CSV table of C-alpha atoms and ligand atoms in Angstrom, one decimal:
chain,number,residue,atom,x,y,z
A,1,MET,CA,0.0,0.0,0.0
A,2,HIS,CA,1.2,3.4,-1.1
A,3,GLU,CA,0.2,5.1,2.2
A,4,MET,CA,2.2,2.5,4.3
A,5,THR,CA,5.4,3.5,2.4
A,6,LEU,CA,4.6,7.2,3.1
A,7,VAL,CA,4.0,6.6,6.7
A,8,ALA,CA,7.3,4.7,7.0
A,9,GLY,CA,9.1,7.7,5.6
A,10,ILE,CA,7.2,10.1,7.9
A,11,LEU,CA,8.1,8.1,10.9
A,12,GLU,CA,11.7,7.8,9.9
A,13,ILE,CA,12.0,11.6,9.6
A,14,ALA,CA,10.1,12.2,12.8
A,15,GLU,CA,12.3,9.7,14.8
A,16,GLU,CA,15.5,11.1,13.4
A,17,ARG,CA,14.5,14.7,14.3
A,18,ALA,CA,13.3,13.6,17.8
A,19,ARG,CA,16.6,11.8,18.5
A,20,GLU,CA,18.6,14.9,17.3
A,21,ALA,CA,16.5,16.9,19.8
A,22,GLY,CA,17.2,14.4,22.5
A,23,ALA,CA,13.5,13.7,22.9
A,24,ALA,CA,12.1,10.7,24.8
A,25,ARG,CA,8.8,10.6,22.9
A,26,ILE,CA,6.9,12.3,20.1
A,27,ASN,CA,3.5,13.8,20.9
A,28,THR,CA,2.4,15.2,17.6
A,29,VAL,CA,3.7,14.9,14.1
A,30,THR,CA,2.5,17.6,11.8
A,31,VAL,CA,2.6,17.0,8.1
A,32,GLU,CA,1.6,19.1,5.1
A,33,ILE,CA,0.0,17.2,2.3
A,34,GLY,CA,-1.0,18.7,-1.1
A,35,ARG,CA,-4.4,17.8,-2.5
A,36,LEU,CA,-2.7,16.5,-5.6
A,37,ALA,CA,-0.2,14.3,-3.8
A,38,GLY,CA,-2.5,11.3,-4.3
A,39,VAL,CA,-2.7,10.5,-0.6
A,40,GLU,CA,-5.8,9.1,0.9
A,41,LEU,CA,-6.0,10.7,4.4
A,42,PRO,CA,-8.1,8.0,6.2
A,43,SER,CA,-5.8,5.4,4.9
A,44,LEU,CA,-2.7,7.4,5.8
A,45,ILE,CA,-4.0,7.9,9.4
A,46,PHE,CA,-4.9,4.2,9.7
A,47,CYS,CA,-1.4,3.2,8.6
A,48,PHE,CA,0.2,5.7,10.9
A,49,GLU,CA,-1.7,4.3,13.9
A,50,THR,CA,-0.4,0.8,13.0
A,51,ALA,CA,3.2,1.8,12.1
A,52,ARG,CA,3.8,4.1,15.1
A,53,LEU,CA,3.8,1.2,17.5
A,54,GLY,CA,7.3,0.4,18.8
A,55,THR,CA,8.7,3.8,17.7
A,56,LEU,CA,9.3,7.1,19.6
A,57,ALA,CA,5.9,8.1,18.1
A,58,ALA,CA,4.0,5.2,19.6
A,59,GLY,CA,1.6,7.6,21.3
A,60,ALA,CA,1.8,10.4,18.8
A,61,GLU,CA,-1.0,12.0,16.9
A,62,LEU,CA,-0.7,12.7,13.2
A,63,ALA,CA,-1.9,16.2,12.4
A,64,VAL,CA,-2.5,16.9,8.8
A,65,ARG,CA,-2.5,20.2,7.0
A,66,GLU,CA,-4.0,20.0,3.6
A,67,LEU,CA,-2.6,22.3,0.9
A,68,PRO,CA,-4.6,23.2,-2.1
A,69,GLY,CA,-3.6,22.3,-5.6
A,70,ARG,CA,-2.2,25.2,-7.7
A,71,GLY,CA,-2.1,25.4,-11.4
A,72,ARG,CA,-0.4,28.0,-13.7
A,73,CYS,CA,-1.2,28.6,-17.3
A,74,PRO,CA,1.9,28.6,-19.5
A,75,ALA,CA,0.1,30.6,-22.2
A,76,CYS,CA,-1.3,33.5,-20.3
A,77,GLY,CA,0.2,33.2,-16.8
A,78,ALA,CA,-3.2,32.9,-15.0
A,79,GLU,CA,-3.1,30.9,-11.8
A,80,ALA,CA,-6.0,29.0,-10.3
A,81,GLU,CA,-6.7,26.6,-7.5
A,82,ILE,CA,-7.2,23.1,-8.9
A,83,ASP,CA,-8.4,19.8,-7.5
A,84,PHE,CA,-7.1,17.5,-10.3
A,85,TYR,CA,-4.3,17.4,-12.8
A,86,ALA,CA,-5.9,18.0,-16.2
A,87,ALA,CA,-7.4,21.4,-15.4
A,88,LEU,CA,-8.0,24.1,-17.9
A,89,CYS,CA,-7.1,27.8,-17.6
A,90,PRO,CA,-10.1,29.9,-16.5
A,91,ALA,CA,-8.9,32.7,-18.7
A,92,CYS,CA,-7.9,31.1,-22.0
A,93,ASP,CA,-8.8,27.3,-21.8
A,94,GLY,CA,-5.1,26.4,-22.0
A,95,CYS,CA,-3.8,23.4,-20.1
A,96,LEU,CA,-2.6,24.4,-16.6
A,97,GLU,CA,0.7,23.3,-15.3
A,98,VAL,CA,0.6,22.0,-11.8
A,99,VAL,CA,2.8,24.3,-9.6
A,100,GLY,CA,1.6,23.3,-6.2
A,101,GLY,CA,-0.3,20.7,-4.3
A,102,ARG,CA,2.0,17.7,-4.6
A,103,GLU,CA,3.8,18.4,-1.3
A,104,LEU,CA,4.2,15.8,1.4
A,105,ARG,CA,6.5,16.8,4.2
A,106,VAL,CA,6.9,16.7,7.9
A,107,VAL,CA,6.7,20.4,9.0
A,108,SER,CA,6.9,20.1,12.8
A,109,LEU,CA,7.1,17.8,15.8
A,110,ASP,CA,5.9,18.2,19.3
A,111,VAL,CA,8.2,16.2,21.6
A,112,ASP,CA,9.0,15.6,25.2
B,201,ZN,ZN1,-4.4,30.8,-19.8
């Protein structure tokens, strides 16, 4: 499952940062996920709750900040918020290039 791989990566980053900070445990892991990242949030949270066992994040909550998708028109430069890849320019009907919304990153940790 795609989400399980993502969660493994998130936990790896979180544990590494927590160890660097000399933390005994992680309380909250905050991640930013773009709407175009192809991540199913319920599935991601489910995987996190399974995979966190036995790590510094065993009791941690996964806090998710969703980022909107952004598209930019190469023809006329217009920008628009988009929910899917093949979006058309609202100004000239050109094909928008995706310029945001594919993010997936750990932004902060709350540790003890
Ligand atoms: Zn355009």
